[in-house]
Amino acid sequence: MKEKRTENLMQSLSKTNDIQSYVKENKEAFINITVAEALNKYAKEKGLSKPNIIRRSEINDIYGYQIFAGTRNPSRDILLCLCFGLTLSVDETQSLLKASGLAPLYPKIKRDSIILYGLHNSNSICEINEQLYNHEEPTL
C-alpha cells in the first residue's frame, strides 16, 4: 500500500464528519512502531551494536539497555543522545522524534538549531554538548 502523506491525512481529517470512518480508512497510515523497535531497526540497518550505541550516546548502560528492550521510554534529550550514538541523519532524527510522540527539532529555537547543526555535521555528544554549553544552553 502506498504511504499517505501527512498533508493528505490532514486534509481528510479536516473534512471528515466521522472519526471512526477516518481511523478505519487510514489505519495503515498510522505510525505503529515503538521507540525500542525503531531504535533496534536503526541499529540493525547501520550495523551498530547496542553497547557501542549506548557508549557513543553517553547514557547510563542499564538505562540504555532498558530503552532498547522497551521497558523504559526515553525523554527527548535521551532520545537525541541515542540519535547521535546511532549517527542518524537530521531526517531520521526528526522522524524518530515524531514517531515517539516528541517534538521534532525546530530551527527557530536556538538550542534545537545547535543540535541540528551537530547532527548535520556528524558531531559527537561531547562536541554538541560543548557547543550547547558555549551558547549557554542546557546540554543533552
XYZ file of N, CA and C in Angstrom:
420
model
N 0.838 -1.180 0.000
C 0.000 0.000 0.000
C 0.886 1.248 0.000
N 0.531 2.225 -0.793
C 1.278 3.463 -0.893
C 1.107 4.284 0.391
N 2.239 4.807 0.900
C 2.203 5.603 2.124
C 1.503 6.936 1.873
N 0.621 7.287 2.793
C -0.115 8.546 2.661
C 0.717 9.684 3.234
N 0.712 10.791 2.549
C 1.432 11.984 3.002
C 0.669 12.636 4.159
N 1.425 13.251 5.037
C 0.840 13.924 6.198
C -0.185 14.970 5.771
N 0.150 15.714 4.712
C -0.755 16.762 4.229
C -2.093 16.173 3.796
N -2.053 15.019 3.134
C -3.275 14.359 2.690
C -4.108 13.885 3.879
N -3.429 13.372 4.897
C -4.143 12.935 6.095
C -4.809 14.128 6.788
N -4.099 15.254 6.854
C -4.678 16.453 7.469
C -5.898 16.937 6.694
N -5.836 16.892 5.386
C -6.986 17.304 4.582
C -8.176 16.389 4.838
N -7.921 15.097 4.823
C -9.009 14.135 5.074
C -9.596 14.323 6.466
N -8.721 14.534 7.437
C -9.158 14.706 8.813
C -10.017 15.962 8.976
N -9.622 17.032 8.313
C -10.388 18.279 8.447
C -11.740 18.213 7.747
N -11.881 17.312 6.786
C -13.129 17.208 6.028
C -14.078 16.139 6.566
N -13.559 15.267 7.436
C -14.395 14.146 7.874
C -15.441 14.584 8.895
N -16.566 13.913 8.851
C -17.622 14.108 9.845
C -17.697 12.913 10.789
N -16.873 11.892 10.501
C -16.941 10.648 11.264
C -15.522 10.153 11.537
N -15.053 10.358 12.765
C -13.688 9.974 13.114
C -13.488 8.467 13.025
N -14.520 7.694 13.313
C -14.384 6.235 13.232
C -14.085 5.797 11.803
N -14.780 6.381 10.846
C -14.524 6.051 9.437
C -13.122 6.487 9.029
N -12.730 7.670 9.466
C -11.398 8.179 9.149
C -10.322 7.228 9.681
N -10.452 6.823 10.926
C -9.473 5.920 11.537
C -9.434 4.592 10.788
N -10.600 4.061 10.458
C -10.662 2.785 9.750
C -10.027 2.899 8.361
N -10.313 3.971 7.650
C -9.793 4.163 6.296
C -8.285 4.415 6.276
N -7.757 4.952 7.353
C -6.351 5.346 7.370
C -5.488 4.530 8.326
N -5.994 3.401 8.799
C -5.269 2.643 9.820
C -3.870 2.234 9.373
N -3.672 2.007 8.094
C -2.349 1.624 7.585
C -1.379 2.805 7.570
N -1.879 4.016 7.632
C -1.029 5.208 7.571
C -0.494 5.614 8.951
N -1.087 5.100 10.009
C -0.669 5.488 11.346
C 0.650 4.823 11.720
N 1.453 5.560 12.473
C 2.722 5.032 12.960
C 2.419 3.944 13.970
N 2.996 2.791 13.742
C 2.712 1.651 14.601
C 4.013 0.951 14.977
N 4.939 1.727 15.549
C 6.216 1.166 15.963
C 6.600 1.814 17.288
N 7.148 1.017 18.185
C 7.576 1.561 19.474
C 8.956 2.200 19.321
N 9.325 2.978 20.315
C 10.657 3.590 20.313
C 11.717 2.496 20.265
N 11.539 1.460 21.077
C 12.510 0.368 21.119
C 12.630 -0.313 19.757
N 11.501 -0.573 19.116
C 11.535 -1.205 17.788
C 12.253 -0.325 16.780
N 11.983 0.974 16.820
C 12.630 1.896 15.889
C 14.134 1.951 16.135
N 14.540 2.038 17.404
C 15.968 2.086 17.723
C 16.677 0.808 17.285
N 16.050 -0.327 17.548
C 16.643 -1.601 17.138
C 16.730 -1.723 15.622
N 15.730 -1.196 14.929
C 15.738 -1.203 13.460
C 16.900 -0.367 12.926
N 17.070 0.832 13.466
C 18.180 1.690 13.032
C 19.527 1.052 13.349
N 19.645 0.447 14.526
C 20.901 -0.199 14.910
C 21.260 -1.300 13.909
N 20.265 -2.095 13.548
C 20.495 -3.185 12.595
C 20.865 -2.628 11.221
N 20.115 -1.628 10.757
C 20.388 -1.031 9.441
C 21.795 -0.459 9.353
N 22.258 0.128 10.447
C 23.563 0.785 10.449
C 24.689 -0.151 10.885
N 24.324 -1.375 11.257
C 25.328 -2.358 11.658
C 26.055 -1.989 12.941
N 25.335 -1.350 13.865
C 25.937 -0.927 15.124
C 25.430 -1.791 16.275
N 26.312 -2.095 17.202
C 25.914 -2.886 18.365
C 25.325 -1.973 19.440
N 24.459 -2.535 20.262
C 23.849 -1.755 21.351
C 24.909 -1.187 22.299
N 25.910 -2.001 22.713
C 26.925 -1.427 23.614
C 27.647 -0.226 22.991
N 27.929 -0.302 21.706
C 28.609 0.787 21.016
C 27.712 2.029 20.950
N 26.445 1.832 20.619
C 25.495 2.947 20.531
C 25.341 3.612 21.896
N 25.175 2.813 22.925
C 24.983 3.340 24.280
C 26.232 4.102 24.732
N 27.398 3.556 24.449
C 28.651 4.235 24.817
C 28.769 5.565 24.093
N 28.506 5.559 22.781
C 28.615 6.788 21.983
C 27.533 7.801 22.356
N 26.420 7.310 22.900
C 25.328 8.188 23.324
C 25.619 8.839 24.667
N 26.596 8.279 25.380
C 26.993 8.759 26.705
C 25.837 8.739 27.703
N 25.063 7.640 27.657
C 23.997 7.453 28.639
C 24.352 6.250 29.505
N 23.687 6.126 30.629
C 23.904 5.017 31.543
C 23.618 3.693 30.836
N 24.525 2.722 31.020
C 24.394 1.420 30.349
C 23.059 0.741 30.627
N 22.713 0.638 31.900
C 21.482 -0.070 32.276
C 20.269 0.620 31.664
N 20.226 1.942 31.782
C 19.119 2.711 31.212
C 19.050 2.517 29.698
N 20.199 2.532 29.036
C 20.239 2.325 27.588
C 19.670 0.972 27.181
N 20.069 -0.078 27.895
C 19.542 -1.413 27.578
C 18.042 -1.495 27.858
N 17.581 -0.807 28.897
C 16.149 -0.799 29.187
C 15.375 -0.112 28.060
N 15.939 0.953 27.506
C 15.290 1.640 26.381
C 15.222 0.712 25.178
N 16.328 0.060 24.854
C 16.350 -0.866 23.709
C 15.421 -2.055 23.926
N 15.219 -2.440 25.181
C 14.325 -3.563 25.490
C 12.863 -3.132 25.530
N 12.623 -1.828 25.567
C 11.249 -1.339 25.601
C 10.652 -1.250 26.988
N 11.473 -1.422 28.029
C 10.944 -1.332 29.390
C 10.985 0.089 29.943
N 11.706 0.983 29.260
C 11.760 2.399 29.644
C 11.587 3.246 28.393
N 10.901 4.360 28.536
C 10.758 5.312 27.436
C 11.669 6.502 27.702
N 12.487 6.853 26.727
C 13.430 7.950 26.947
C 12.773 9.319 26.845
N 13.375 10.275 27.521
C 12.984 11.676 27.358
C 13.479 12.131 25.985
N 13.082 13.313 25.585
C 13.514 13.860 24.294
C 15.039 13.970 24.244
N 15.654 14.479 25.323
C 17.110 14.635 25.324
C 17.833 13.292 25.242
N 17.353 12.304 25.962
C 17.995 10.982 25.906
C 17.815 10.374 24.523
N 16.645 10.550 23.932
C 16.435 10.040 22.577
C 17.376 10.748 21.595
N 17.586 12.038 21.788
C 18.536 12.762 20.936
C 19.957 12.227 21.122
N 20.326 11.918 22.361
C 21.636 11.307 22.601
C 21.769 10.002 21.820
N 20.708 9.208 21.838
C 20.725 7.940 21.099
C 20.809 8.184 19.590
N 20.187 9.241 19.110
C 20.281 9.584 17.686
C 21.724 9.886 17.303
N 22.432 10.609 18.180
C 23.849 10.869 17.926
C 24.643 9.574 17.987
N 24.328 8.708 18.956
C 25.007 7.423 19.073
C 24.782 6.522 17.876
N 23.621 6.647 17.265
C 23.274 5.864 16.077
C 23.756 6.526 14.775
N 24.298 7.720 14.900
C 24.699 8.533 13.742
C 23.543 8.724 12.758
N 22.380 9.048 13.297
C 21.217 9.280 12.451
C 21.339 10.622 11.729
N 20.735 10.691 10.570
C 20.675 11.942 9.822
C 19.636 12.847 10.478
N 19.584 14.076 10.016
C 18.579 15.009 10.516
C 17.181 14.456 10.238
N 16.944 13.974 9.014
C 15.624 13.444 8.665
C 15.258 12.224 9.510
N 16.217 11.328 9.719
C 15.952 10.144 10.539
C 15.644 10.551 11.982
N 16.378 11.521 12.488
C 16.151 12.006 13.855
C 14.771 12.633 13.983
N 14.411 13.470 13.038
C 13.095 14.117 13.064
C 11.985 13.068 13.010
N 12.137 12.080 12.159
C 11.131 11.012 12.046
C 11.010 10.236 13.349
N 12.144 9.927 13.960
C 12.119 9.177 15.215
C 11.472 9.993 16.328
N 11.785 11.267 16.396
C 11.158 12.122 17.416
C 9.643 12.162 17.229
N 9.199 12.369 16.006
C 7.753 12.435 15.740
C 7.079 11.104 16.044
N 7.695 10.006 15.606
C 7.114 8.677 15.833
C 7.040 8.353 17.324
N 7.923 8.970 18.097
C 7.947 8.752 19.546
C 6.980 9.668 20.286
N 6.301 10.536 19.543
C 5.365 11.460 20.164
C 6.065 12.655 20.801
N 7.312 12.894 20.403
C 8.083 14.011 20.945
C 8.218 15.096 19.893
N 8.464 16.308 20.342
C 8.580 17.435 19.416
C 9.820 17.293 18.540
N 9.649 17.494 17.241
C 10.821 17.485 16.365
C 11.689 18.708 16.658
N 12.916 18.665 16.205
C 13.814 19.804 16.373
C 13.315 20.952 15.506
N 13.340 22.153 16.074
C 12.779 23.326 15.409
C 13.862 24.394 15.279
N 14.244 24.749 14.057
C 15.372 25.662 13.870
C 15.176 27.072 14.401
N 13.967 27.455 14.770
C 13.750 28.780 15.353
C 14.036 28.793 16.856
N 14.357 27.631 17.404
C 14.763 27.537 18.803
C 16.278 27.372 18.809
N 16.967 28.276 19.493
C 18.437 28.291 19.457
C 19.027 26.931 19.813
N 18.578 26.326 20.900
C 19.120 25.033 21.333
C 18.913 23.973 20.252
N 17.711 23.935 19.682
C 17.426 22.962 18.628
C 18.304 23.205 17.401
N 18.560 24.468 17.075
C 19.422 24.786 15.934
C 20.835 24.261 16.150
N 21.332 24.394 17.364
C 22.674 23.894 17.680
C 22.703 22.374 17.551
N 21.657 21.716 18.022
C 21.578 20.249 17.911
C 21.468 19.839 16.442
N 20.642 20.542 15.676
C 20.525 20.254 14.242
C 21.867 20.413 13.539
N 22.595 21.453 13.888
C 23.928 21.673 13.324
C 24.830 20.477 13.637
N 24.783 20.016 14.887
C 25.586 18.871 15.291
C 25.228 17.607 14.534
N 23.941 17.373 14.339
C 23.503 16.205 13.560
C 23.988 16.308 12.121
N 23.793 17.486 11.547
C 24.169 17.710 10.149
C 25.673 17.506 9.937
N 26.464 17.850 10.943
C 27.919 17.759 10.827
C 28.510 16.525 11.498
N 27.643 15.564 11.844
C 28.071 14.299 12.461
C 28.929 14.507 13.703
N 28.557 15.479 14.539
C 29.289 15.720 15.778
C 29.008 14.618 16.783
N 29.921 14.463 17.734
C 29.708 13.537 18.843
C 28.893 14.251 19.917
N 28.425 13.489 20.892
C 27.696 14.071 22.017
C 28.586 15.078 22.738
N 29.834 14.739 22.928
C 30.767 15.635 23.609
C 30.880 16.958 22.858
N 31.013 16.893 21.547
C 31.127 18.112 20.734
C 29.848 18.944 20.792
N 28.713 18.298 20.694
C 27.456 19.047 20.700
C 27.199 19.645 22.082
N 27.531 18.908 23.135
C 27.359 19.452 24.484
C 28.278 20.655 24.718
N 29.460 20.612 24.150
C 30.373 21.750 24.257
C 29.777 22.979 23.556
N 29.199 22.764 22.373
C 28.563 23.868 21.652
C 27.367 24.418 22.433
N 26.566 23.520 22.978
C 25.416 23.955 23.773
C 25.878 24.772 24.983
N 26.878 24.273 25.669
C 27.409 24.964 26.843
C 27.951 26.347 26.464
N 28.693 26.407 25.365
C 29.285 27.679 24.911
C 28.216 28.715 24.549
N 27.040 28.237 24.177
C 25.939 29.141 23.825
C 24.928 29.277 24.966
N 25.352 28.856 26.143
C 24.539 28.975 27.356
C 23.184 28.290 27.238
N 23.202 27.100 26.648
C 22.005 26.273 26.511
C 22.209 24.991 27.311
N 21.134 24.395 27.809
C 21.271 23.125 28.556
C 21.865 22.040 27.656
N 22.791 21.290 28.219
C 23.411 20.199 27.467
C 22.476 19.000 27.418
N 22.810 18.081 26.547
C 21.990 16.858 26.429
C 22.331 15.912 27.558
